[in-house]
Amino acid sequence: MKGQVKFRIYDKDNEYRFTLKRNITIIQGESGTGKTTLLQAIFNSMSGSSAVAYTVETSANYFVYTDAYTNLRWETVLAEITNSVIFIEENNRFVYSNDFAKYVKKSGNYFVIIGRKPLKGLPYSWQEIYELVSHKGSGDLRRIYEFKEFYTNFTFTDYNFDLVIMEDSNAGFEFFKNFFSNVPVISANGNGNVLNTILAADASNILCIVDGAAFGSYLQEYYDDFENGKHYNKRITIWPPESFEWVLLKAGVFTCKNLDKILENPSDYIECSSYASWERFFTALAEESSEAQWKYNKNRLDDYYLTSGIKKKVNDVLPKELQDLAKKKTDGGKTDNITKMSLF
C-alpha cells in the first residue's frame, strides 16, 4: 500500500477530516476529545450496523479493531486484511508486542493507533503523531474535527552548541564529524541510546541529529523529560531530517529519475510492505542512484562524500543554523542552566 489516504466522516452535527501520509499514524490526547466517537463511527459503517449515523468517504479499504474482538486473538482478526487502513482502539496492549511490530512491518497495511505511550517497536515518524482538535465549521452547525501535529518545528537563534550527538555510527556520523570540524561530534550508536548519551555528555548545549522518519517513539519520552525539568542543566535541540540519505538526495548528490517528485510526495513512491519506514526507502534510493565508482554504503562512507564539492552541496540545503555551526570558531562558551528541548 502506498500514497496518501483521505478520510471524511460526517453526520449532521460533526465532521472528521484527515489525511494519512505514512503507514503508521499515532493519535494522542486526553479523553473526551472525540477519538472514541471517531472509531465508533468508522466501525459502525464497516460492520453495517443499524446504529450507523455517520457517512464515511474514502478511497481506501478500512477496518477498526475494537473491544468487540477481545475474545479473539488479534493475529486471527487481522490475518487476512491487506491493503487497508487498520484503526486500533486505545488500551489494546498487543500493540506494544514484538509480534505486532513484525506484523506491521510486513503486512502492507496502514495503521492508525490511538495511544498515549510510545510504541518502541515501531519505526514511525515524529511528524505522524497527532492530537484530535475541533472547531466550529463555517456556514453550517457542524463541528469540524481534524488531526493536529503533536510536535511542530520552530526556529532558534544564537545557539552556541558545544557538542553534536549523532543517532547513528555509520555514514551520517562520518560525514558530520568531518563537516563540523570545530565542534565535537560523537555517536549514540542507535536511537535508543540518544538519551543516555545526552545525560553522560559533559556539555550543556547539545545538538542531536536523528533520523526523523523513525524517531517518533523516542521523541515523546525525551521531550517530556526535559520540558518537565528533569535534566535542568541541559539545553537540547533536535534536528530530525528523514534520514542522512534524504539529506544527500535533497542536496542533489545523486542523480535519480523523478527525484524532485519523490522528495515532494514520498507517499506516492514508498510501498509500505517493502519499506517499514521512509528512512529505509531513502537509503535504498541513495544506494541505487550512486555511481559505481563511488557506490554509497550506509555502513562505510566513501571518501568521495567528504570532498569539498559534496560538502558544499549538503551545506546549501541545511538550515542556516547548521551552516553557521560548520563555520563556528571554538570559543569555549557555555550556556546558562536553562532547561529546553526544541525541534527545528
PDB file of N, CA and C in Angstrom, residues 107-143:
ATOM      1  N   SER A 107       2.940  -6.306   6.717  1.00  0.00           N
ATOM      2  CA  SER A 107       1.543  -6.523   6.322  1.00  0.00           C
ATOM      3  C   SER A 107       1.134  -5.785   5.061  1.00  0.00           C
ATOM      4  N   GLY A 108       1.765  -4.640   4.782  1.00  0.00           N
ATOM      5  CA  GLY A 108       1.345  -3.837   3.650  1.00  0.00           C
ATOM      6  C   GLY A 108       0.136  -2.961   3.939  1.00  0.00           C
ATOM      7  N   ASN A 109      -0.303  -2.906   5.187  1.00  0.00           N
ATOM      8  CA  ASN A 109      -1.431  -2.061   5.591  1.00  0.00           C
ATOM      9  C   ASN A 109      -0.946  -0.742   6.193  1.00  0.00           C
ATOM     10  N   TYR A 110      -1.834   0.239   6.262  1.00  0.00           N
ATOM     11  CA  TYR A 110      -1.620   1.447   7.034  1.00  0.00           C
ATOM     12  C   TYR A 110      -2.278   1.239   8.405  1.00  0.00           C
ATOM     13  N   PHE A 111      -1.699   1.862   9.432  1.00  0.00           N
ATOM     14  CA  PHE A 111      -2.225   1.711  10.791  1.00  0.00           C
ATOM     15  C   PHE A 111      -2.428   3.077  11.436  1.00  0.00           C
ATOM     16  N   VAL A 112      -3.581   3.240  12.066  1.00  0.00           N
ATOM     17  CA  VAL A 112      -3.852   4.413  12.904  1.00  0.00           C
ATOM     18  C   VAL A 112      -4.060   3.879  14.310  1.00  0.00           C
ATOM     19  N   ILE A 113      -3.121   4.186  15.199  1.00  0.00           N
ATOM     20  CA  ILE A 113      -3.123   3.610  16.544  1.00  0.00           C
ATOM     21  C   ILE A 113      -3.363   4.719  17.566  1.00  0.00           C
ATOM     22  N   ILE A 114      -4.388   4.545  18.376  1.00  0.00           N
ATOM     23  CA  ILE A 114      -4.686   5.518  19.424  1.00  0.00           C
ATOM     24  C   ILE A 114      -4.010   5.059  20.711  1.00  0.00           C
ATOM     25  N   GLY A 115      -3.155   5.894  21.254  1.00  0.00           N
ATOM     26  CA  GLY A 115      -2.438   5.532  22.473  1.00  0.00           C
ATOM     27  C   GLY A 115      -1.538   6.657  22.933  1.00  0.00           C
ATOM     28  N   ARG A 116      -1.330   6.751  24.223  1.00  0.00           N
ATOM     29  CA  ARG A 116      -0.542   7.858  24.783  1.00  0.00           C
ATOM     30  C   ARG A 116       0.901   7.476  25.057  1.00  0.00           C
ATOM     31  N   LYS A 117       1.201   6.180  25.068  1.00  0.00           N
ATOM     32  CA  LYS A 117       2.561   5.737  25.356  1.00  0.00           C
ATOM     33  C   LYS A 117       3.309   5.452  24.056  1.00  0.00           C
ATOM     34  N   PRO A 118       4.618   5.697  24.037  1.00  0.00           N
ATOM     35  CA  PRO A 118       5.392   5.427  22.819  1.00  0.00           C
ATOM     36  C   PRO A 118       5.455   3.933  22.517  1.00  0.00           C
ATOM     37  N   LEU A 119       5.394   3.601  21.235  1.00  0.00           N
ATOM     38  CA  LEU A 119       5.483   2.216  20.788  1.00  0.00           C
ATOM     39  C   LEU A 119       6.899   1.981  20.271  1.00  0.00           C
ATOM     40  N   LYS A 120       7.782   1.542  21.163  1.00  0.00           N
ATOM     41  CA  LYS A 120       9.208   1.463  20.849  1.00  0.00           C
ATOM     42  C   LYS A 120       9.530   0.483  19.719  1.00  0.00           C
ATOM     43  N   GLY A 121       8.670  -0.507  19.477  1.00  0.00           N
ATOM     44  CA  GLY A 121       8.980  -1.492  18.450  1.00  0.00           C
ATOM     45  C   GLY A 121       8.666  -1.043  17.039  1.00  0.00           C
ATOM     46  N   LEU A 122       7.981   0.104  16.889  1.00  0.00           N
ATOM     47  CA  LEU A 122       7.537   0.555  15.575  1.00  0.00           C
ATOM     48  C   LEU A 122       8.318   1.784  15.111  1.00  0.00           C
ATOM     49  N   PRO A 123       8.780   1.778  13.861  1.00  0.00           N
ATOM     50  CA  PRO A 123       9.556   2.905  13.336  1.00  0.00           C
ATOM     51  C   PRO A 123       8.662   3.968  12.712  1.00  0.00           C
ATOM     52  N   TYR A 124       8.043   4.804  13.545  1.00  0.00           N
ATOM     53  CA  TYR A 124       7.165   5.828  12.991  1.00  0.00           C
ATOM     54  C   TYR A 124       7.778   7.215  13.142  1.00  0.00           C
ATOM     55  N   SER A 125       7.346   8.097  12.256  1.00  0.00           N
ATOM     56  CA  SER A 125       7.898   9.444  12.195  1.00  0.00           C
ATOM     57  C   SER A 125       7.348  10.332  13.308  1.00  0.00           C
ATOM     58  N   TRP A 126       8.165  11.244  13.777  1.00  0.00           N
ATOM     59  CA  TRP A 126       7.706  12.220  14.760  1.00  0.00           C
ATOM     60  C   TRP A 126       6.633  13.132  14.158  1.00  0.00           C
ATOM     61  N   GLN A 127       6.603  13.243  12.826  1.00  0.00           N
ATOM     62  CA  GLN A 127       5.614  14.093  12.163  1.00  0.00           C
ATOM     63  C   GLN A 127       4.238  13.442  12.058  1.00  0.00           C
ATOM     64  N   GLU A 128       4.167  12.144  12.360  1.00  0.00           N
ATOM     65  CA  GLU A 128       2.886  11.447  12.262  1.00  0.00           C
ATOM     66  C   GLU A 128       2.297  11.133  13.632  1.00  0.00           C
ATOM     67  N   ILE A 129       2.603  11.979  14.604  1.00  0.00           N
ATOM     68  CA  ILE A 129       1.988  11.916  15.933  1.00  0.00           C
ATOM     69  C   ILE A 129       1.029  13.105  16.029  1.00  0.00           C
ATOM     70  N   TYR A 130      -0.237  12.813  16.272  1.00  0.00           N
ATOM     71  CA  TYR A 130      -1.255  13.856  16.224  1.00  0.00           C
ATOM     72  C   TYR A 130      -2.124  13.856  17.474  1.00  0.00           C
ATOM     73  N   GLU A 131      -2.839  14.956  17.637  1.00  0.00           N
ATOM     74  CA  GLU A 131      -3.954  15.031  18.567  1.00  0.00           C
ATOM     75  C   GLU A 131      -5.173  15.455  17.763  1.00  0.00           C
ATOM     76  N   LEU A 132      -6.343  15.130  18.271  1.00  0.00           N
ATOM     77  CA  LEU A 132      -7.588  15.472  17.596  1.00  0.00           C
ATOM     78  C   LEU A 132      -8.073  16.808  18.132  1.00  0.00           C
ATOM     79  N   VAL A 133      -8.242  17.776  17.248  1.00  0.00           N
ATOM     80  CA  VAL A 133      -8.719  19.100  17.651  1.00  0.00           C
ATOM     81  C   VAL A 133      -9.997  19.423  16.876  1.00  0.00           C
ATOM     82  N   SER A 134     -10.799  20.323  17.411  1.00  0.00           N
ATOM     83  CA  SER A 134     -12.062  20.654  16.756  1.00  0.00           C
ATOM     84  C   SER A 134     -12.288  22.155  16.742  1.00  0.00           C
ATOM     85  N   HIS A 135     -13.121  22.574  15.795  1.00  0.00           N
ATOM     86  CA  HIS A 135     -13.518  23.970  15.706  1.00  0.00           C
ATOM     87  C   HIS A 135     -14.883  24.043  15.024  1.00  0.00           C
ATOM     88  N   LYS A 136     -15.532  25.149  15.168  1.00  0.00           N
ATOM     89  CA  LYS A 136     -16.867  25.319  14.581  1.00  0.00           C
ATOM     90  C   LYS A 136     -16.737  25.540  13.086  1.00  0.00           C
ATOM     91  N   GLY A 137     -17.510  24.788  12.310  1.00  0.00           N
ATOM     92  CA  GLY A 137     -17.496  24.955  10.870  1.00  0.00           C
ATOM     93  C   GLY A 137     -18.165  26.253  10.453  1.00  0.00           C
ATOM     94  N   SER A 138     -17.805  26.744   9.278  1.00  0.00           N
ATOM     95  CA  SER A 138     -18.414  27.979   8.779  1.00  0.00           C
ATOM     96  C   SER A 138     -19.580  27.635   7.858  1.00  0.00           C
ATOM     97  N   GLY A 139     -20.649  28.385   7.980  1.00  0.00           N
ATOM     98  CA  GLY A 139     -21.777  28.202   7.087  1.00  0.00           C
ATOM     99  C   GLY A 139     -22.751  27.117   7.490  1.00  0.00           C
ATOM    100  N   ASP A 140     -22.445  26.354   8.508  1.00  0.00           N
ATOM    101  CA  ASP A 140     -23.392  25.349   8.999  1.00  0.00           C
ATOM    102  C   ASP A 140     -23.169  25.146  10.488  1.00  0.00           C
ATOM    103  N   LEU A 141     -23.848  24.177  11.070  1.00  0.00           N
ATOM    104  CA  LEU A 141     -23.768  23.955  12.509  1.00  0.00           C
ATOM    105  C   LEU A 141     -22.805  22.838  12.881  1.00  0.00           C
ATOM    106  N   ARG A 142     -22.129  22.239  11.881  1.00  0.00           N
ATOM    107  CA  ARG A 142     -21.234  21.125  12.182  1.00  0.00           C
ATOM    108  C   ARG A 142     -20.002  21.573  12.949  1.00  0.00           C
ATOM    109  N   ARG A 143     -19.517  20.644  13.765  1.00  0.00           N
ATOM    110  CA  ARG A 143     -18.220  20.835  14.405  1.00  0.00           C
ATOM    111  C   ARG A 143     -17.211  20.031  13.612  1.00  0.00           C
TER     112      ARG A 143
END
